[in-house]
PDB file of C-alpha atoms in Angstrom:
ATOM      1  CA  ARG S   1     -10.284 -37.709  -5.527  1.00  0.00           C
ATOM      2  CA  LEU S   2      -8.730 -34.775  -7.312  1.00  0.00           C
ATOM      3  CA  ASP S   3     -10.422 -31.408  -6.762  1.00  0.00           C
ATOM      4  CA  TRP S   4     -10.754 -30.291 -10.387  1.00  0.00           C
ATOM      5  CA  PRO S   5     -12.135 -26.762  -9.749  1.00  0.00           C
ATOM      6  CA  ALA S   6      -9.272 -26.127  -7.304  1.00  0.00           C
ATOM      7  CA  LEU S   7      -6.747 -27.511  -9.794  1.00  0.00           C
ATOM      8  CA  SER S   8      -8.178 -25.255 -12.502  1.00  0.00           C
ATOM      9  CA  ALA S   9      -7.549 -22.230 -10.290  1.00  0.00           C
ATOM     10  CA  PHE S  10      -4.075 -23.517  -9.446  1.00  0.00           C
ATOM     11  CA  PHE S  11      -3.126 -23.860 -13.103  1.00  0.00           C
ATOM     12  CA  ALA S  12      -4.611 -20.462 -13.958  1.00  0.00           C
ATOM     13  CA  CYS S  13      -3.210 -18.462 -11.017  1.00  0.00           C
ATOM     14  CA  GLY S  14      -0.350 -20.514  -9.596  1.00  0.00           C
ATOM     15  CA  PHE S  15      -1.964 -21.115  -6.197  1.00  0.00           C
ATOM     16  CA  PHE S  16      -5.066 -22.663  -4.659  1.00  0.00           C
ATOM     17  CA  PRO S  17      -7.951 -20.384  -3.695  1.00  0.00           C
ATOM     18  CA  ALA S  18      -9.367 -20.221  -0.164  1.00  0.00           C
ATOM     19  CA  ASP S  19      -8.945 -23.529   1.694  1.00  0.00           C
ATOM     20  CA  ARG S  20      -8.705 -25.736  -1.410  1.00  0.00           C
ATOM     21  CA  THR S  21      -5.953 -28.239  -2.214  1.00  0.00           C
ATOM     22  CA  PHE S  22      -5.195 -30.883  -4.845  1.00  0.00           C
ATOM     23  CA  PHE S  23      -7.778 -33.205  -3.285  1.00  0.00           C
ATOM     24  CA  ASP S  24     -11.449 -32.604  -2.574  1.00  0.00           C
ATOM     25  CA  ASP S  25     -11.223 -34.134   0.911  1.00  0.00           C
ATOM     26  CA  VAL S  26      -8.076 -32.241   2.036  1.00  0.00           C
ATOM     27  CA  ARG S  27      -8.441 -28.628   3.148  1.00  0.00           C
ATOM     28  CA  VAL S  28      -6.132 -25.990   4.581  1.00  0.00           C
ATOM     29  CA  LEU S  29      -7.049 -24.612   7.995  1.00  0.00           C
ATOM     30  CA  ARG S  30      -8.189 -21.068   7.333  1.00  0.00           C
ATOM     31  CA  PRO S  31      -7.072 -18.106   9.439  1.00  0.00           C
ATOM     32  CA  ALA S  32      -9.472 -16.452  11.890  1.00  0.00           C
ATOM     33  CA  SER S  33     -11.182 -19.769  12.524  1.00  0.00           C
ATOM     34  CA  HIS S  34     -11.797 -21.841  15.637  1.00  0.00           C
ATOM     35  CA  LEU S  35     -11.993 -25.553  14.838  1.00  0.00           C
ATOM     36  CA  VAL S  36     -12.795 -28.425  17.193  1.00  0.00           C
ATOM     37  CA  PHE S  37     -11.759 -31.977  16.279  1.00  0.00           C
ATOM     38  CA  SER S  38     -12.577 -35.306  17.867  1.00  0.00           C
ATOM     39  CA  ASP S  39      -9.833 -37.612  19.151  1.00  0.00           C
ATOM     40  CA  SER S  40      -9.969 -39.426  15.811  1.00  0.00           C
ATOM     41  CA  GLY S  41      -9.512 -36.212  13.801  1.00  0.00           C
ATOM     42  CA  GLU S  42     -13.128 -35.709  12.747  1.00  0.00           C
ATOM     43  CA  LEU S  43     -14.152 -32.048  12.455  1.00  0.00           C
ATOM     44  CA  LEU S  44     -16.826 -31.400  15.097  1.00  0.00           C
ATOM     45  CA  SER S  45     -17.317 -27.674  14.652  1.00  0.00           C
ATOM     46  CA  GLU S  46     -15.879 -24.698  12.817  1.00  0.00           C
ATOM     47  CA  GLU S  47     -16.496 -21.062  13.627  1.00  0.00           C
ATOM     48  CA  ARG S  48     -15.094 -17.953  11.974  1.00  0.00           C
ATOM     49  CA  TYR S  49     -14.289 -15.213  14.478  1.00  0.00           C
ATOM     50  CA  TRP S  50     -13.479 -12.564  11.886  1.00  0.00           C
ATOM     51  CA  ASP S  51     -14.758 -11.970   8.381  1.00  0.00           C
ATOM     52  CA  TRP S  52     -13.705  -9.448   5.796  1.00  0.00           C
ATOM     53  CA  ARG S  53     -16.255  -6.762   5.151  1.00  0.00           C
ATOM     54  CA  HIS S  54     -16.080  -3.610   3.132  1.00  0.00           C
ATOM     55  CA  THR S  55     -18.493  -0.747   3.583  1.00  0.00           C
ATOM     56  CA  PRO S  56     -17.217   2.264   1.667  1.00  0.00           C
ATOM     57  CA  SER S  57     -18.113   5.684   2.957  1.00  0.00           C
ATOM     58  CA  ARG S  58     -20.019   7.667   0.363  1.00  0.00           C
ATOM     59  CA  THR S  59     -19.665  10.857   2.398  1.00  0.00           C
ATOM     60  CA  ARG S  60     -15.908  11.362   1.983  1.00  0.00           C
ATOM     61  CA  SER S  61     -14.353  13.118  -0.960  1.00  0.00           C
ATOM     62  CA  TYR S  62     -11.768  11.427  -3.136  1.00  0.00           C
ATOM     63  CA  ASP S  63      -8.950  13.385  -1.451  1.00  0.00           C
ATOM     64  CA  GLU S  64     -10.246  12.504   2.023  1.00  0.00           C
ATOM     65  CA  THR S  65     -10.422   8.837   1.036  1.00  0.00           C
ATOM     66  CA  VAL S  66      -6.844   8.858  -0.238  1.00  0.00           C
ATOM     67  CA  ALA S  67      -5.676  10.603   2.964  1.00  0.00           C
ATOM     68  CA  GLU S  68      -7.493   8.025   5.116  1.00  0.00           C
ATOM     69  CA  PHE S  69      -5.921   5.179   3.136  1.00  0.00           C
ATOM     70  CA  ALA S  70      -2.459   6.739   3.558  1.00  0.00           C
ATOM     71  CA  ALA S  71      -2.934   7.096   7.320  1.00  0.00           C
ATOM     72  CA  THR S  72      -4.057   3.463   7.666  1.00  0.00           C
ATOM     73  CA  PHE S  73      -1.338   2.196   5.326  1.00  0.00           C
ATOM     74  CA  HIS S  74       1.379   4.062   7.256  1.00  0.00           C
ATOM     75  CA  GLU S  75       0.044   2.835  10.598  1.00  0.00           C
ATOM     76  CA  VAL S  76       0.079  -0.805   9.470  1.00  0.00           C
ATOM     77  CA  LEU S  77       3.554  -0.585   7.925  1.00  0.00           C
ATOM     78  CA  ASP S  78       4.980   1.236  10.960  1.00  0.00           C
ATOM     79  CA  ASP S  79       3.546  -1.434  13.251  1.00  0.00           C
ATOM     80  CA  GLU S  80       4.949  -4.269  11.122  1.00  0.00           C
ATOM     81  CA  THR S  81       8.429  -2.722  10.902  1.00  0.00           C
ATOM     82  CA  MET S  82       8.962  -1.628  14.506  1.00  0.00           C
ATOM     83  CA  SER S  83      12.240  -3.497  14.862  1.00  0.00           C
ATOM     84  CA  GLY S  84      14.821  -5.525  13.027  1.00  0.00           C
ATOM     85  CA  ARG S  85      16.372  -5.347   9.595  1.00  0.00           C
ATOM     86  CA  ILE S  86      13.678  -5.037   6.960  1.00  0.00           C
ATOM     87  CA  ALA S  87      14.060  -6.324   3.399  1.00  0.00           C
ATOM     88  CA  VAL S  88      11.974  -4.548   0.788  1.00  0.00           C
ATOM     89  CA  PRO S  89      11.756  -6.041  -2.695  1.00  0.00           C
ATOM     90  CA  ILE S  90      11.039  -3.381  -5.296  1.00  0.00           C
ATOM     91  CA  SER S  91       9.531  -4.367  -8.617  1.00  0.00           C
ATOM     92  CA  GLY S  92       7.889  -2.492 -11.411  1.00  0.00           C
ATOM     93  CA  GLY S  93       4.483  -2.933  -9.778  1.00  0.00           C
ATOM     94  CA  LEU S  94       2.338  -0.339  -8.072  1.00  0.00           C
ATOM     95  CA  ASP S  95       2.131  -2.327  -4.822  1.00  0.00           C
ATOM     96  CA  SER S  96       5.861  -2.532  -4.167  1.00  0.00           C
ATOM     97  CA  ARG S  97       6.440   1.067  -5.228  1.00  0.00           C
ATOM     98  CA  SER S  98       3.662   2.306  -2.913  1.00  0.00           C
ATOM     99  CA  THR S  99       4.974   0.231  -0.018  1.00  0.00           C
ATOM    100  CA  PHE S 100       8.523   1.459  -0.615  1.00  0.00           C
ATOM    101  CA  ALA S 101       7.328   5.083  -0.756  1.00  0.00           C
ATOM    102  CA  ALA S 102       5.509   4.682   2.566  1.00  0.00           C
ATOM    103  CA  LEU S 103       8.507   3.023   4.237  1.00  0.00           C
ATOM    104  CA  THR S 104      10.871   5.770   3.052  1.00  0.00           C
ATOM    105  CA  ARG S 105       8.645   8.741   3.857  1.00  0.00           C
ATOM    106  CA  ALA S 106       9.844  11.373   6.323  1.00  0.00           C
ATOM    107  CA  GLY S 107       9.303  10.114   9.848  1.00  0.00           C
ATOM    108  CA  SER S 108       9.121   6.425   8.953  1.00  0.00           C
ATOM    109  CA  PRO S 109      10.644   4.452  11.841  1.00  0.00           C
ATOM    110  CA  ALA S 110      11.990   1.798   9.453  1.00  0.00           C
ATOM    111  CA  ARG S 111      13.729   3.984   6.875  1.00  0.00           C
ATOM    112  CA  GLU S 112      17.259   3.555   8.274  1.00  0.00           C
ATOM    113  CA  ARG S 113      16.856  -0.229   8.673  1.00  0.00           C
ATOM    114  CA  LEU S 114      15.757  -1.033   5.123  1.00  0.00           C
ATOM    115  CA  TRP S 115      17.633  -3.238   2.717  1.00  0.00           C
ATOM    116  CA  CYS S 116      16.164  -2.890  -0.769  1.00  0.00           C
ATOM    117  CA  TYR S 117      16.625  -5.298  -3.613  1.00  0.00           C
ATOM    118  CA  SER S 118      15.187  -6.254  -6.968  1.00  0.00           C
ATOM    119  CA  TYR S 119      15.671  -9.124  -9.351  1.00  0.00           C
ATOM    120  CA  GLY S 120      14.931  -9.889 -12.954  1.00  0.00           C
ATOM    121  CA  TYR S 121      15.804 -12.495 -15.524  1.00  0.00           C
ATOM    122  CA  SER S 122      18.556 -10.419 -17.125  1.00  0.00           C
ATOM    123  CA  GLU S 123      20.873  -7.518 -16.325  1.00  0.00           C
ATOM    124  CA  ASP S 124      18.690  -5.160 -18.391  1.00  0.00           C
ATOM    125  CA  SER S 125      15.374  -6.369 -16.937  1.00  0.00           C
ATOM    126  CA  ILE S 126      12.632  -3.736 -16.967  1.00  0.00           C
ATOM    127  CA  GLU S 127      11.842  -4.699 -13.381  1.00  0.00           C
ATOM    128  CA  THR S 128      15.327  -3.924 -12.077  1.00  0.00           C
ATOM    129  CA  ARG S 129      15.553  -0.747 -14.168  1.00  0.00           C
ATOM    130  CA  ILE S 130      12.334   0.572 -12.631  1.00  0.00           C
ATOM    131  CA  ALA S 131      13.437  -0.522  -9.146  1.00  0.00           C
ATOM    132  CA  ARG S 132      16.745   1.344  -9.487  1.00  0.00           C
ATOM    133  CA  ARG S 133      14.913   4.501 -10.573  1.00  0.00           C
ATOM    134  CA  VAL S 134      12.457   4.218  -7.661  1.00  0.00           C
ATOM    135  CA  ALA S 135      15.236   3.692  -5.088  1.00  0.00           C
ATOM    136  CA  GLU S 136      17.333   6.481  -6.580  1.00  0.00           C
ATOM    137  CA  ALA S 137      14.377   8.892  -6.357  1.00  0.00           C
ATOM    138  CA  ARG S 138      14.246   8.248  -2.606  1.00  0.00           C
ATOM    139  CA  GLY S 139      18.024   8.252  -2.130  1.00  0.00           C
ATOM    140  CA  VAL S 140      18.081   4.642  -0.922  1.00  0.00           C
ATOM    141  CA  PRO S 141      20.708   2.092  -2.006  1.00  0.00           C
ATOM    142  CA  ILE S 142      19.448  -0.993  -3.816  1.00  0.00           C
ATOM    143  CA  GLU S 143      20.932  -4.331  -4.852  1.00  0.00           C
ATOM    144  CA  THR S 144      19.820  -5.796  -8.143  1.00  0.00           C
ATOM    145  CA  HIS S 145      20.212  -9.428  -9.112  1.00  0.00           C
ATOM    146  CA  SER S 146      19.776 -11.474 -12.259  1.00  0.00           C
ATOM    147  CA  VAL S 147      17.896 -14.697 -11.762  1.00  0.00           C
ATOM    148  CA  GLY S 148      19.716 -17.440 -13.579  1.00  0.00           C
ATOM    149  CA  PRO S 149      18.785 -21.105 -13.655  1.00  0.00           C
ATOM    150  CA  TYR S 150      17.963 -21.943 -10.039  1.00  0.00           C
ATOM    151  CA  LEU S 151      14.928 -24.149  -9.736  1.00  0.00           C
ATOM    152  CA  PHE S 152      16.302 -27.677 -10.046  1.00  0.00           C
ATOM    153  CA  GLY S 153      19.256 -26.972  -7.765  1.00  0.00           C
ATOM    154  CA  ARG S 154      16.924 -25.659  -5.072  1.00  0.00           C
ATOM    155  CA  LEU S 155      13.899 -27.858  -5.683  1.00  0.00           C
ATOM    156  CA  PRO S 156      13.677 -29.399  -2.172  1.00  0.00           C
ATOM    157  CA  ALA S 157      13.921 -25.974  -0.492  1.00  0.00           C
ATOM    158  CA  VAL S 158      11.426 -24.351  -2.877  1.00  0.00           C
ATOM    159  CA  LEU S 159       8.941 -27.187  -2.488  1.00  0.00           C
ATOM    160  CA  GLY S 160       9.379 -27.053   1.289  1.00  0.00           C
ATOM    161  CA  CYS S 161       8.626 -23.328   1.363  1.00  0.00           C
ATOM    162  CA  ILE S 162       5.492 -23.468  -0.740  1.00  0.00           C
ATOM    163  CA  GLU S 163       4.370 -26.884   0.568  1.00  0.00           C
ATOM    164  CA  GLY S 164       3.103 -27.775  -2.883  1.00  0.00           C
ATOM    165  CA  PHE S 165       0.301 -25.206  -2.709  1.00  0.00           C
ATOM    166  CA  GLN S 166       1.716 -22.898  -5.370  1.00  0.00           C
ATOM    167  CA  ASP S 167       3.184 -23.394  -8.802  1.00  0.00           C
ATOM    168  CA  LEU S 168       6.845 -23.889  -7.942  1.00  0.00           C
ATOM    169  CA  THR S 169       8.009 -22.506 -11.283  1.00  0.00           C
ATOM    170  CA  GLN S 170       6.677 -19.111 -10.166  1.00  0.00           C
ATOM    171  CA  ALA S 171       8.759 -19.098  -6.971  1.00  0.00           C
ATOM    172  CA  ARG S 172      11.706 -17.206  -8.450  1.00  0.00           C
ATOM    173  CA  GLN S 173      12.166 -15.330  -5.166  1.00  0.00           C
ATOM    174  CA  ALA S 174      13.780 -18.547  -3.876  1.00  0.00           C
ATOM    175  CA  VAL S 175      16.963 -17.381  -5.568  1.00  0.00           C
ATOM    176  CA  MET S 176      17.156 -14.640  -2.899  1.00  0.00           C
ATOM    177  CA  ALA S 177      16.795 -16.932   0.151  1.00  0.00           C
ATOM    178  CA  GLU S 178      20.433 -16.881   1.287  1.00  0.00           C
ATOM    179  CA  ARG S 179      20.801 -13.143   0.726  1.00  0.00           C
ATOM    180  CA  LEU S 180      17.598 -12.473   2.676  1.00  0.00           C
ATOM    181  CA  ALA S 181      18.895 -14.566   5.579  1.00  0.00           C
ATOM    182  CA  GLU S 182      22.139 -12.546   5.590  1.00  0.00           C
ATOM    183  CA  ARG S 183      20.612  -9.082   5.285  1.00  0.00           C
ATOM    184  CA  SER S 184      17.227  -9.105   6.995  1.00  0.00           C
ATOM    185  CA  ASP S 185      15.057 -10.261   9.852  1.00  0.00           C
ATOM    186  CA  ALA S 186      11.783  -9.713   7.997  1.00  0.00           C
ATOM    187  CA  VAL S 187      10.537  -9.088   4.469  1.00  0.00           C
ATOM    188  CA  ILE S 188       7.812  -6.600   3.629  1.00  0.00           C
ATOM    189  CA  ALA S 189       6.627  -7.883   0.282  1.00  0.00           C
ATOM    190  CA  ALA S 190       3.869  -6.189  -1.636  1.00  0.00           C
ATOM    191  CA  HIS S 191       2.870  -7.812  -4.872  1.00  0.00           C
ATOM    192  CA  TRP S 192      -0.068  -9.025  -6.908  1.00  0.00           C
ATOM    193  CA  GLY S 193      -2.576  -6.587  -5.389  1.00  0.00           C
ATOM    194  CA  ASP S 194      -2.460  -4.441  -8.490  1.00  0.00           C
ATOM    195  CA  VAL S 195      -3.037  -7.570 -10.591  1.00  0.00           C
ATOM    196  CA  TRP S 196      -6.135  -8.595  -8.642  1.00  0.00           C
TER     197      TRP S 196
END
């Protein structure tokens, strides 16, 4: 049977929430979970070994909170970019600009190994214009690309990447797949957080 609430979220957001899928009896295995199955595939037990929790400190000032966020953000990014060639997509969004700023700060271990790029639907895209200005402000080279018609020519690859769990018409980053393979070992993508 179709999972109509999950499909509603899919059509509204472009992806399925939590462990939902197209069907009400098919679920995605969630991270931070220990599952035990019988020989016949029946779920015997499921246990979460980590859950998100947020307990804000009411004792810190605004400036102290921002400084603590910056320290944590830098620590995570430094850990994730310890080695290899790192691709950083820059868009007009706050998330990608913040991530780019952290990766290009003085003392960042990844700064010299970054390859920055941006793409839009036309040469004068607002997204690529903002990305060029952001990269220029940090003195980092950037490649910009126009996304032309791509979807039908790459449909099997796009569908394979998203496994049918996202609206494939929103997967415009597929146009960058070959260039990413040439220029990077990993991608640090930061997007949609500002939307949510």
